[in-house]
Amino acid sequence: MMKKVLLTALVSAFGLSAAASAAELNVYSARHYQTDEQLYGNFTKQTGIKINRIEAKEDELLERVRTEGANSPADVFVTVDASRLAKADEMGIFAPVKSAELEARIPAHLRTNNWFSYSTRARVIVYNPELVKAEQVQTYEQLADPALKGQVCTRSGSHPYNLSLGAAMIKHNGAEATENWAKGIVANFARAPKGGDTDQIRAVAAGECGVAIANSYYLARLMNSDKREDQAAVAKIKAVWPNQSSWGTHINVSGAGMLKHAPNKEAAIKFLEYLASDEAQAYFANGNNEWPVVPSVKVDNAALAKLGEFKADTLPIGELAATVAEAQRIFDRAGYR
């Protein structure tokens, strides 16, 4: 109840309404990075369009859009992870966007008819060389090998980052193999899943477990940090780009789409196109340690450069999103929670 009151108060504070001016844009965002402030500010400087932004968890924002219906003031929904974008799409809240600029700049496998990816992050394997050998952790599939019993740390299997990886494995390896893999992961746990990706990296560095899965930008943050404890943790671990000899390292995305009842559709499309501009794309990389989706954009990020190039999975993001629900059922049966 308090969260709903807070959202209502924010709407009143921003003055959002379905009759908002064409010189305004109303964004509901579940992407919570302080570094994004400059991203939004630069759009306003370039276009003169004021952005009214509400930030909350995706479930809260999606419920708000559903409740508001045709009277919703929201123009654009922004979130992270394909599974969350797929959930929004299944609710029927997005409107198709036809934009030659977006189609030219964003690779086909990183967009759908209703939403677009704007940055990518890789699901990397981090290991402690004092506890496991590099050759034991070159693929996601190897993490279920009995030889790693008591060595694996992960965050919750119900978290969208892991569900998206499970969805990709279903597409590549099949449902049965993915369920066997999930059971193997559970059997190899060093401890019950807990914490976020940074916690998994720290646990590997501390020797609590020998190997973990984490999104690349969490690792890059630690690598770029000037804190002594972060540098000490980085010094004790190594990272692997998984599945380089097969389907490539799994990637996930930040993305956005225009809402069906958007009162400011022209401004919404301008914003979506802006997110694919060279300036905004470089900002995703340099501001939050992600990779731009536009191939021509240059990245100036010491940690990403040090991590090096890799073969990324090119599975169409829409196909990945379509198997997330099946991944959840498989993980539940395997006890990966």
mmCIF file of C-alpha atoms in Angstrom:
data_model
loop_
_atom_site.group_PDB
_atom_site.id
_atom_site.type_symbol
_atom_site.label_atom_id
_atom_site.label_comp_id
_atom_site.label_asym_id
_atom_site.label_seq_id
_atom_site.Cartn_x
_atom_site.Cartn_y
_atom_site.Cartn_z
ATOM 1 C CA MET A 1 0.000 0.000 0.000
ATOM 2 C CA MET A 2 2.824 2.403 0.884
ATOM 3 C CA LYS A 3 4.489 1.787 -2.491
ATOM 4 C CA LYS A 4 1.256 2.592 -4.324
ATOM 5 C CA VAL A 5 0.888 5.780 -2.307
ATOM 6 C CA LEU A 6 4.468 6.721 -3.127
ATOM 7 C CA LEU A 7 3.909 6.214 -6.848
ATOM 8 C CA THR A 8 0.715 8.274 -6.697
ATOM 9 C CA ALA A 9 2.594 11.042 -4.915
ATOM 10 C CA LEU A 10 5.312 10.964 -7.529
ATOM 11 C CA VAL A 11 2.762 11.283 -10.307
ATOM 12 C CA SER A 12 1.227 14.295 -8.585
ATOM 13 C CA ALA A 13 4.664 15.814 -8.031
ATOM 14 C CA PHE A 14 5.619 15.401 -11.680
ATOM 15 C CA GLY A 15 2.228 16.615 -12.838
ATOM 16 C CA LEU A 16 1.788 13.646 -15.142
ATOM 17 C CA SER A 17 -1.476 13.391 -17.012
ATOM 18 C CA ALA A 18 -2.745 11.844 -20.218
ATOM 19 C CA ALA A 19 -3.131 15.380 -21.520
ATOM 20 C CA ALA A 20 0.560 16.168 -21.052
ATOM 21 C CA SER A 21 2.213 18.671 -23.356
ATOM 22 C CA ALA A 22 3.838 17.465 -26.556
ATOM 23 C CA ALA A 23 7.032 19.059 -25.198
ATOM 24 C CA GLU A 24 7.079 16.506 -22.393
ATOM 25 C CA LEU A 25 7.786 12.811 -22.152
ATOM 26 C CA ASN A 26 6.586 10.544 -19.351
ATOM 27 C CA VAL A 27 8.917 7.628 -18.651
ATOM 28 C CA TYR A 28 8.251 4.711 -16.315
ATOM 29 C CA SER A 29 11.658 3.202 -15.592
ATOM 30 C CA ALA A 30 12.697 0.063 -13.735
ATOM 31 C CA ARG A 31 16.326 0.749 -14.623
ATOM 32 C CA HIS A 32 17.864 2.165 -11.445
ATOM 33 C CA TYR A 33 21.320 3.547 -12.155
ATOM 34 C CA GLN A 34 22.301 6.995 -10.906
ATOM 35 C CA THR A 35 24.585 7.314 -13.893
ATOM 36 C CA ASP A 36 21.533 7.448 -16.182
ATOM 37 C CA GLU A 37 20.752 10.983 -15.030
ATOM 38 C CA GLN A 38 23.099 12.417 -17.643
ATOM 39 C CA LEU A 39 21.510 10.228 -20.307
ATOM 40 C CA TYR A 40 18.087 11.770 -19.680
ATOM 41 C CA GLY A 41 19.474 15.262 -19.238
ATOM 42 C CA ASN A 42 21.244 15.209 -22.581
ATOM 43 C CA PHE A 43 18.019 14.250 -24.369
ATOM 44 C CA THR A 44 16.291 17.292 -22.919
ATOM 45 C CA LYS A 45 19.207 19.535 -23.906
ATOM 46 C CA GLN A 46 19.109 18.254 -27.492
ATOM 47 C CA THR A 47 15.346 18.306 -28.010
ATOM 48 C CA GLY A 48 13.857 20.671 -25.460
ATOM 49 C CA ILE A 49 11.547 17.850 -24.389
ATOM 50 C CA LYS A 50 11.170 17.657 -20.621
ATOM 51 C CA ILE A 51 11.300 14.150 -19.161
ATOM 52 C CA ASN A 52 9.026 13.292 -16.245
ATOM 53 C CA ARG A 53 10.372 10.040 -14.800
ATOM 54 C CA ILE A 54 8.977 7.596 -12.294
ATOM 55 C CA GLU A 55 11.317 4.885 -11.059
ATOM 56 C CA ALA A 56 10.083 1.782 -9.264
ATOM 57 C CA LYS A 57 10.302 -1.979 -9.511
ATOM 58 C CA GLU A 58 9.030 -3.350 -12.799
ATOM 59 C CA ASP A 59 6.102 -5.235 -11.241
ATOM 60 C CA GLU A 60 4.864 -2.040 -9.589
ATOM 61 C CA LEU A 61 5.158 -0.051 -12.802
ATOM 62 C CA LEU A 62 3.472 -2.715 -14.913
ATOM 63 C CA GLU A 63 0.601 -2.964 -12.441
ATOM 64 C CA ARG A 64 0.257 0.795 -12.584
ATOM 65 C CA VAL A 65 0.096 0.765 -16.392
ATOM 66 C CA ARG A 66 -2.500 -2.013 -16.279
ATOM 67 C CA THR A 67 -4.626 -0.153 -13.726
ATOM 68 C CA GLU A 68 -4.382 3.178 -15.552
ATOM 69 C CA GLY A 69 -5.461 1.603 -18.825
ATOM 70 C CA ALA A 70 -6.298 4.062 -21.602
ATOM 71 C CA ASN A 71 -5.788 6.961 -19.169
ATOM 72 C CA SER A 72 -2.161 6.114 -18.483
ATOM 73 C CA PRO A 73 0.189 9.092 -18.804
ATOM 74 C CA ALA A 74 3.153 6.800 -19.506
ATOM 75 C CA ASP A 75 4.826 7.146 -22.898
ATOM 76 C CA VAL A 76 7.822 4.817 -22.539
ATOM 77 C CA PHE A 77 8.603 1.825 -20.338
ATOM 78 C CA VAL A 78 12.298 1.142 -19.638
ATOM 79 C CA THR A 79 13.648 -1.933 -17.890
ATOM 80 C CA VAL A 80 16.462 -4.470 -17.810
ATOM 81 C CA ASP A 81 16.395 -8.105 -18.877
ATOM 82 C CA ALA A 82 14.565 -9.748 -21.764
ATOM 83 C CA SER A 83 12.281 -11.671 -19.424
ATOM 84 C CA ARG A 84 10.896 -8.445 -17.976
ATOM 85 C CA LEU A 85 10.419 -6.884 -21.401
ATOM 86 C CA ALA A 86 8.660 -10.058 -22.523
ATOM 87 C CA LYS A 87 6.342 -9.893 -19.518
ATOM 88 C CA ALA A 88 5.413 -6.322 -20.410
ATOM 89 C CA ASP A 89 4.837 -7.324 -24.029
ATOM 90 C CA GLU A 90 2.588 -10.216 -23.001
ATOM 91 C CA MET A 91 0.403 -7.725 -21.130
ATOM 92 C CA GLY A 92 -0.199 -5.946 -24.428
ATOM 93 C CA ILE A 93 0.998 -2.572 -23.177
ATOM 94 C CA PHE A 94 3.438 -1.794 -26.007
ATOM 95 C CA ALA A 95 2.638 -0.177 -29.337
ATOM 96 C CA PRO A 96 4.562 -1.236 -32.462
ATOM 97 C CA VAL A 97 7.140 1.337 -33.537
ATOM 98 C CA LYS A 98 8.193 1.724 -37.153
ATOM 99 C CA SER A 99 11.474 3.591 -37.353
ATOM 100 C CA ALA A 100 13.962 3.313 -40.180
ATOM 101 C CA GLU A 101 16.624 4.739 -37.870
ATOM 102 C CA LEU A 102 16.092 2.085 -35.196
ATOM 103 C CA GLU A 103 15.972 -0.701 -37.759
ATOM 104 C CA ALA A 104 19.208 0.526 -39.330
ATOM 105 C CA ARG A 105 21.130 0.964 -36.084
ATOM 106 C CA ILE A 106 19.950 -1.900 -33.849
ATOM 107 C CA PRO A 107 20.769 -5.431 -35.092
ATOM 108 C CA ALA A 108 17.686 -7.509 -35.895
ATOM 109 C CA HIS A 109 18.376 -10.096 -33.179
ATOM 110 C CA LEU A 110 18.336 -7.347 -30.528
ATOM 111 C CA ARG A 111 14.890 -5.903 -31.285
ATOM 112 C CA THR A 112 11.304 -7.001 -31.714
ATOM 113 C CA ASN A 113 8.330 -5.265 -33.296
ATOM 114 C CA ASN A 114 7.331 -3.818 -29.939
ATOM 115 C CA TRP A 115 10.539 -3.169 -27.983
ATOM 116 C CA PHE A 116 14.207 -2.486 -28.542
ATOM 117 C CA SER A 117 17.455 -3.383 -26.808
ATOM 118 C CA TYR A 118 19.830 -0.508 -26.099
ATOM 119 C CA SER A 119 22.684 -2.130 -24.202
ATOM 120 C CA THR A 120 23.966 -5.613 -23.552
ATOM 121 C CA ARG A 121 25.673 -7.345 -20.656
ATOM 122 C CA ALA A 122 27.243 -10.795 -20.693
ATOM 123 C CA ARG A 123 26.654 -13.636 -18.221
ATOM 124 C CA VAL A 124 30.264 -14.527 -17.402
ATOM 125 C CA ILE A 125 31.801 -17.292 -15.327
ATOM 126 C CA VAL A 126 34.055 -16.120 -12.495
ATOM 127 C CA TYR A 127 36.333 -18.643 -10.781
ATOM 128 C CA ASN A 128 38.984 -18.927 -8.091
ATOM 129 C CA PRO A 129 42.103 -20.532 -9.630
ATOM 130 C CA GLU A 130 43.136 -21.877 -6.232
ATOM 131 C CA LEU A 131 39.982 -23.995 -6.060
ATOM 132 C CA VAL A 132 39.110 -24.971 -9.630
ATOM 133 C CA LYS A 133 40.986 -25.302 -12.890
ATOM 134 C CA ALA A 134 40.278 -23.091 -15.868
ATOM 135 C CA GLU A 135 39.496 -26.083 -18.086
ATOM 136 C CA GLN A 136 36.707 -27.102 -15.696
ATOM 137 C CA VAL A 137 34.684 -23.918 -16.228
ATOM 138 C CA GLN A 138 34.791 -23.055 -19.917
ATOM 139 C CA THR A 139 31.059 -23.595 -20.494
ATOM 140 C CA TYR A 140 27.807 -23.096 -18.639
ATOM 141 C CA GLU A 141 27.143 -26.810 -19.046
ATOM 142 C CA GLN A 142 30.307 -27.694 -17.096
ATOM 143 C CA LEU A 143 28.952 -26.031 -13.963
ATOM 144 C CA ALA A 144 26.687 -29.061 -13.535
ATOM 145 C CA ASP A 145 29.620 -31.501 -13.668
ATOM 146 C CA PRO A 146 29.854 -33.588 -10.442
ATOM 147 C CA ALA A 147 33.554 -32.679 -10.308
ATOM 148 C CA LEU A 148 32.439 -29.221 -9.120
ATOM 149 C CA LYS A 149 30.341 -30.520 -6.223
ATOM 150 C CA GLY A 150 30.332 -27.962 -3.404
ATOM 151 C CA GLN A 151 31.939 -25.288 -5.571
ATOM 152 C CA VAL A 152 29.097 -23.362 -7.260
ATOM 153 C CA CYS A 153 27.577 -20.093 -6.031
ATOM 154 C CA THR A 154 24.689 -18.270 -7.721
ATOM 155 C CA ARG A 155 21.978 -15.800 -6.923
ATOM 156 C CA SER A 156 18.392 -17.078 -6.872
ATOM 157 C CA GLY A 157 17.288 -19.254 -9.756
ATOM 158 C CA SER A 158 14.090 -17.212 -9.893
ATOM 159 C CA HIS A 159 15.995 -14.029 -10.689
ATOM 160 C CA PRO A 160 15.432 -12.822 -14.278
ATOM 161 C CA TYR A 161 19.177 -12.896 -15.065
ATOM 162 C CA ASN A 162 19.332 -16.634 -14.393
ATOM 163 C CA LEU A 163 15.955 -17.309 -15.975
ATOM 164 C CA SER A 164 17.114 -15.655 -19.191
ATOM 165 C CA LEU A 165 20.204 -17.862 -19.208
ATOM 166 C CA GLY A 166 17.965 -20.886 -18.653
ATOM 167 C CA ALA A 167 15.743 -19.739 -21.522
ATOM 168 C CA ALA A 168 18.759 -19.516 -23.825
ATOM 169 C CA MET A 169 19.897 -22.989 -22.830
ATOM 170 C CA ILE A 170 16.446 -24.375 -23.640
ATOM 171 C CA LYS A 171 16.698 -22.892 -27.128
ATOM 172 C CA HIS A 172 20.212 -24.257 -27.676
ATOM 173 C CA ASN A 173 20.220 -27.555 -25.789
ATOM 174 C CA GLY A 174 16.563 -28.479 -25.343
ATOM 175 C CA ALA A 175 14.303 -28.607 -22.289
ATOM 176 C CA GLU A 176 15.399 -32.036 -21.035
ATOM 177 C CA ALA A 177 19.092 -31.190 -21.123
ATOM 178 C CA THR A 178 18.403 -27.854 -19.430
ATOM 179 C CA GLU A 179 16.496 -29.551 -16.608
ATOM 180 C CA ASN A 180 19.353 -32.004 -16.075
ATOM 181 C CA TRP A 181 21.734 -29.047 -16.032
ATOM 182 C CA ALA A 182 19.662 -27.226 -13.428
ATOM 183 C CA LYS A 183 19.595 -30.332 -11.229
ATOM 184 C CA GLY A 184 23.374 -30.578 -11.564
ATOM 185 C CA ILE A 185 23.798 -26.925 -10.579
ATOM 186 C CA VAL A 186 21.710 -27.526 -7.449
ATOM 187 C CA ALA A 187 23.739 -30.613 -6.582
ATOM 188 C CA ASN A 188 26.943 -28.555 -6.863
ATOM 189 C CA PHE A 189 25.899 -25.635 -4.649
ATOM 190 C CA ALA A 190 28.484 -24.453 -2.148
ATOM 191 C CA ARG A 191 25.588 -22.793 -0.307
ATOM 192 C CA ALA A 192 21.954 -21.935 -0.943
ATOM 193 C CA PRO A 193 21.503 -19.143 -3.526
ATOM 194 C CA LYS A 194 21.557 -15.682 -1.983
ATOM 195 C CA GLY A 195 22.598 -12.124 -2.685
ATOM 196 C CA GLY A 196 23.273 -10.370 -5.950
ATOM 197 C CA ASP A 197 25.930 -10.878 -8.598
ATOM 198 C CA THR A 198 28.534 -8.795 -6.768
ATOM 199 C CA ASP A 199 28.033 -11.046 -3.741
ATOM 200 C CA GLN A 200 28.784 -14.086 -5.908
ATOM 201 C CA ILE A 201 32.027 -12.529 -7.136
ATOM 202 C CA ARG A 202 33.098 -11.683 -3.602
ATOM 203 C CA ALA A 203 32.242 -15.212 -2.445
ATOM 204 C CA VAL A 204 34.512 -16.669 -5.123
ATOM 205 C CA ALA A 205 37.319 -14.292 -4.139
ATOM 206 C CA ALA A 206 36.897 -15.261 -0.482
ATOM 207 C CA GLY A 207 37.033 -18.980 -1.289
ATOM 208 C CA GLU A 208 33.461 -19.586 -0.132
ATOM 209 C CA CYS A 209 32.952 -21.211 -3.507
ATOM 210 C CA GLY A 210 35.128 -21.964 -6.489
ATOM 211 C CA VAL A 211 32.974 -20.647 -9.314
ATOM 212 C CA ALA A 212 29.975 -18.408 -9.917
ATOM 213 C CA ILE A 213 27.952 -16.772 -12.681
ATOM 214 C CA ALA A 214 27.661 -12.982 -12.797
ATOM 215 C CA ASN A 215 26.704 -10.240 -15.202
ATOM 216 C CA SER A 216 29.746 -8.612 -16.738
ATOM 217 C CA TYR A 217 28.990 -5.076 -15.579
ATOM 218 C CA TYR A 218 29.192 -6.107 -11.926
ATOM 219 C CA LEU A 219 32.686 -7.442 -12.550
ATOM 220 C CA ALA A 220 33.638 -4.329 -14.527
ATOM 221 C CA ARG A 221 32.496 -2.117 -11.633
ATOM 222 C CA LEU A 222 34.852 -3.907 -9.276
ATOM 223 C CA MET A 223 37.663 -3.733 -11.827
ATOM 224 C CA ASN A 224 37.167 0.020 -12.269
ATOM 225 C CA SER A 225 36.799 0.652 -8.530
ATOM 226 C CA ASP A 226 39.510 2.531 -6.610
ATOM 227 C CA LYS A 227 38.558 0.809 -3.345
ATOM 228 C CA ARG A 228 41.282 -1.393 -1.901
ATOM 229 C CA GLU A 229 38.898 -4.221 -0.984
ATOM 230 C CA ASP A 230 37.469 -4.319 -4.518
ATOM 231 C CA GLN A 231 40.910 -4.511 -6.086
ATOM 232 C CA ALA A 232 41.881 -7.239 -3.614
ATOM 233 C CA ALA A 233 38.835 -9.284 -4.648
ATOM 234 C CA VAL A 234 39.553 -8.830 -8.360
ATOM 235 C CA ALA A 235 43.144 -9.987 -7.840
ATOM 236 C CA LYS A 236 41.949 -13.363 -6.505
ATOM 237 C CA ILE A 237 39.636 -14.299 -9.367
ATOM 238 C CA LYS A 238 39.627 -14.939 -13.088
ATOM 239 C CA ALA A 239 36.816 -14.575 -15.614
ATOM 240 C CA VAL A 240 35.782 -16.773 -18.525
ATOM 241 C CA TRP A 241 33.724 -15.994 -21.614
ATOM 242 C CA PRO A 242 31.650 -19.199 -21.604
ATOM 243 C CA ASN A 243 30.802 -21.377 -24.615
ATOM 244 C CA GLN A 244 33.239 -19.814 -27.061
ATOM 245 C CA SER A 245 33.464 -23.088 -28.980
ATOM 246 C CA SER A 246 29.701 -23.527 -29.246
ATOM 247 C CA TRP A 247 26.842 -21.010 -29.200
ATOM 248 C CA GLY A 248 28.711 -18.177 -27.519
ATOM 249 C CA THR A 249 28.397 -16.292 -24.259
ATOM 250 C CA HIS A 250 24.844 -15.520 -23.187
ATOM 251 C CA ILE A 251 23.974 -11.836 -23.269
ATOM 252 C CA ASN A 252 21.064 -9.926 -21.858
ATOM 253 C CA VAL A 253 19.814 -6.432 -22.403
ATOM 254 C CA SER A 254 18.412 -3.165 -21.198
ATOM 255 C CA GLY A 255 15.500 -2.146 -23.374
ATOM 256 C CA ALA A 256 12.471 0.046 -23.859
ATOM 257 C CA GLY A 257 9.251 0.361 -25.802
ATOM 258 C CA MET A 258 6.526 2.911 -26.476
ATOM 259 C CA LEU A 259 3.281 2.312 -24.615
ATOM 260 C CA LYS A 260 0.010 1.713 -26.423
ATOM 261 C CA HIS A 261 -1.790 4.664 -24.858
ATOM 262 C CA ALA A 262 1.188 7.045 -24.931
ATOM 263 C CA PRO A 263 -0.127 10.631 -25.041
ATOM 264 C CA ASN A 264 3.172 11.892 -26.482
ATOM 265 C CA LYS A 265 3.928 9.365 -29.226
ATOM 266 C CA GLU A 266 6.111 11.675 -31.308
ATOM 267 C CA ALA A 267 8.307 12.477 -28.299
ATOM 268 C CA ALA A 268 8.395 8.797 -27.357
ATOM 269 C CA ILE A 269 9.756 7.773 -30.746
ATOM 270 C CA LYS A 270 12.328 10.575 -30.607
ATOM 271 C CA PHE A 271 13.467 9.255 -27.222
ATOM 272 C CA LEU A 272 13.726 5.666 -28.461
ATOM 273 C CA GLU A 273 15.766 6.871 -31.430
ATOM 274 C CA TYR A 274 17.942 8.994 -29.144
ATOM 275 C CA LEU A 275 18.794 5.906 -27.056
ATOM 276 C CA ALA A 276 20.285 4.388 -30.217
ATOM 277 C CA SER A 277 22.373 7.497 -31.003
ATOM 278 C CA ASP A 278 26.162 7.378 -30.827
ATOM 279 C CA GLU A 279 26.173 9.647 -27.770
ATOM 280 C CA ALA A 280 23.656 7.628 -25.770
ATOM 281 C CA GLN A 281 25.164 4.308 -26.810
ATOM 282 C CA ALA A 282 28.639 5.379 -25.707
ATOM 283 C CA TYR A 283 27.138 6.499 -22.428
ATOM 284 C CA PHE A 284 25.685 3.052 -21.724
ATOM 285 C CA ALA A 285 29.177 1.617 -22.095
ATOM 286 C CA ASN A 286 31.166 4.260 -20.283
ATOM 287 C CA GLY A 287 28.577 5.167 -17.654
ATOM 288 C CA ASN A 288 27.387 1.713 -16.602
ATOM 289 C CA ASN A 289 29.933 -0.755 -17.985
ATOM 290 C CA GLU A 290 27.569 -2.190 -20.607
ATOM 291 C CA TRP A 291 28.105 -2.747 -24.315
ATOM 292 C CA PRO A 292 26.282 -0.644 -26.896
ATOM 293 C CA VAL A 293 23.976 -2.492 -29.278
ATOM 294 C CA VAL A 294 25.031 -0.307 -32.223
ATOM 295 C CA PRO A 295 28.112 -2.104 -33.613
ATOM 296 C CA SER A 296 29.873 1.046 -34.872
ATOM 297 C CA VAL A 297 29.971 2.804 -31.499
ATOM 298 C CA LYS A 298 33.400 2.901 -29.884
ATOM 299 C CA VAL A 299 33.782 1.961 -26.218
ATOM 300 C CA ASP A 300 36.173 3.815 -23.909
ATOM 301 C CA ASN A 301 36.073 1.717 -20.749
ATOM 302 C CA ALA A 302 39.230 0.314 -19.196
ATOM 303 C CA ALA A 303 37.559 -2.683 -17.551
ATOM 304 C CA LEU A 304 35.628 -3.717 -20.655
ATOM 305 C CA ALA A 305 38.795 -3.359 -22.708
ATOM 306 C CA LYS A 306 40.686 -5.544 -20.251
ATOM 307 C CA LEU A 307 37.986 -8.208 -20.382
ATOM 308 C CA GLY A 308 38.601 -8.380 -24.120
ATOM 309 C CA GLU A 309 36.534 -9.430 -27.092
ATOM 310 C CA PHE A 310 34.335 -12.501 -27.131
ATOM 311 C CA LYS A 311 31.859 -14.441 -29.210
ATOM 312 C CA ALA A 312 28.352 -13.486 -28.094
ATOM 313 C CA ASP A 313 25.230 -15.564 -28.511
ATOM 314 C CA THR A 314 23.149 -14.136 -31.381
ATOM 315 C CA LEU A 315 19.906 -15.865 -30.440
ATOM 316 C CA PRO A 316 17.072 -13.446 -31.334
ATOM 317 C CA ILE A 317 16.054 -11.720 -28.128
ATOM 318 C CA GLY A 318 12.375 -12.323 -28.825
ATOM 319 C CA GLU A 319 12.936 -16.083 -29.022
ATOM 320 C CA LEU A 320 14.834 -16.033 -25.741
ATOM 321 C CA ALA A 321 12.030 -14.122 -24.049
ATOM 322 C CA ALA A 322 9.459 -16.647 -25.269
ATOM 323 C CA THR A 323 11.018 -19.499 -23.250
ATOM 324 C CA VAL A 324 11.502 -17.700 -19.927
ATOM 325 C CA ALA A 325 8.301 -19.140 -18.419
ATOM 326 C CA GLU A 326 9.431 -22.658 -19.345
ATOM 327 C CA ALA A 327 12.814 -21.971 -17.727
ATOM 328 C CA GLN A 328 11.030 -21.009 -14.503
ATOM 329 C CA ARG A 329 9.068 -24.278 -14.475
ATOM 330 C CA ILE A 330 12.248 -26.273 -15.094
ATOM 331 C CA PHE A 331 14.145 -24.487 -12.331
ATOM 332 C CA ASP A 332 11.258 -25.015 -9.920
ATOM 333 C CA ARG A 333 11.231 -28.754 -10.601
ATOM 334 C CA ALA A 334 15.008 -28.884 -10.157
ATOM 335 C CA GLY A 335 14.840 -27.061 -6.817
ATOM 336 C CA TYR A 336 16.803 -24.110 -8.214
ATOM 337 C CA ARG A 337 15.110 -21.308 -6.292
#
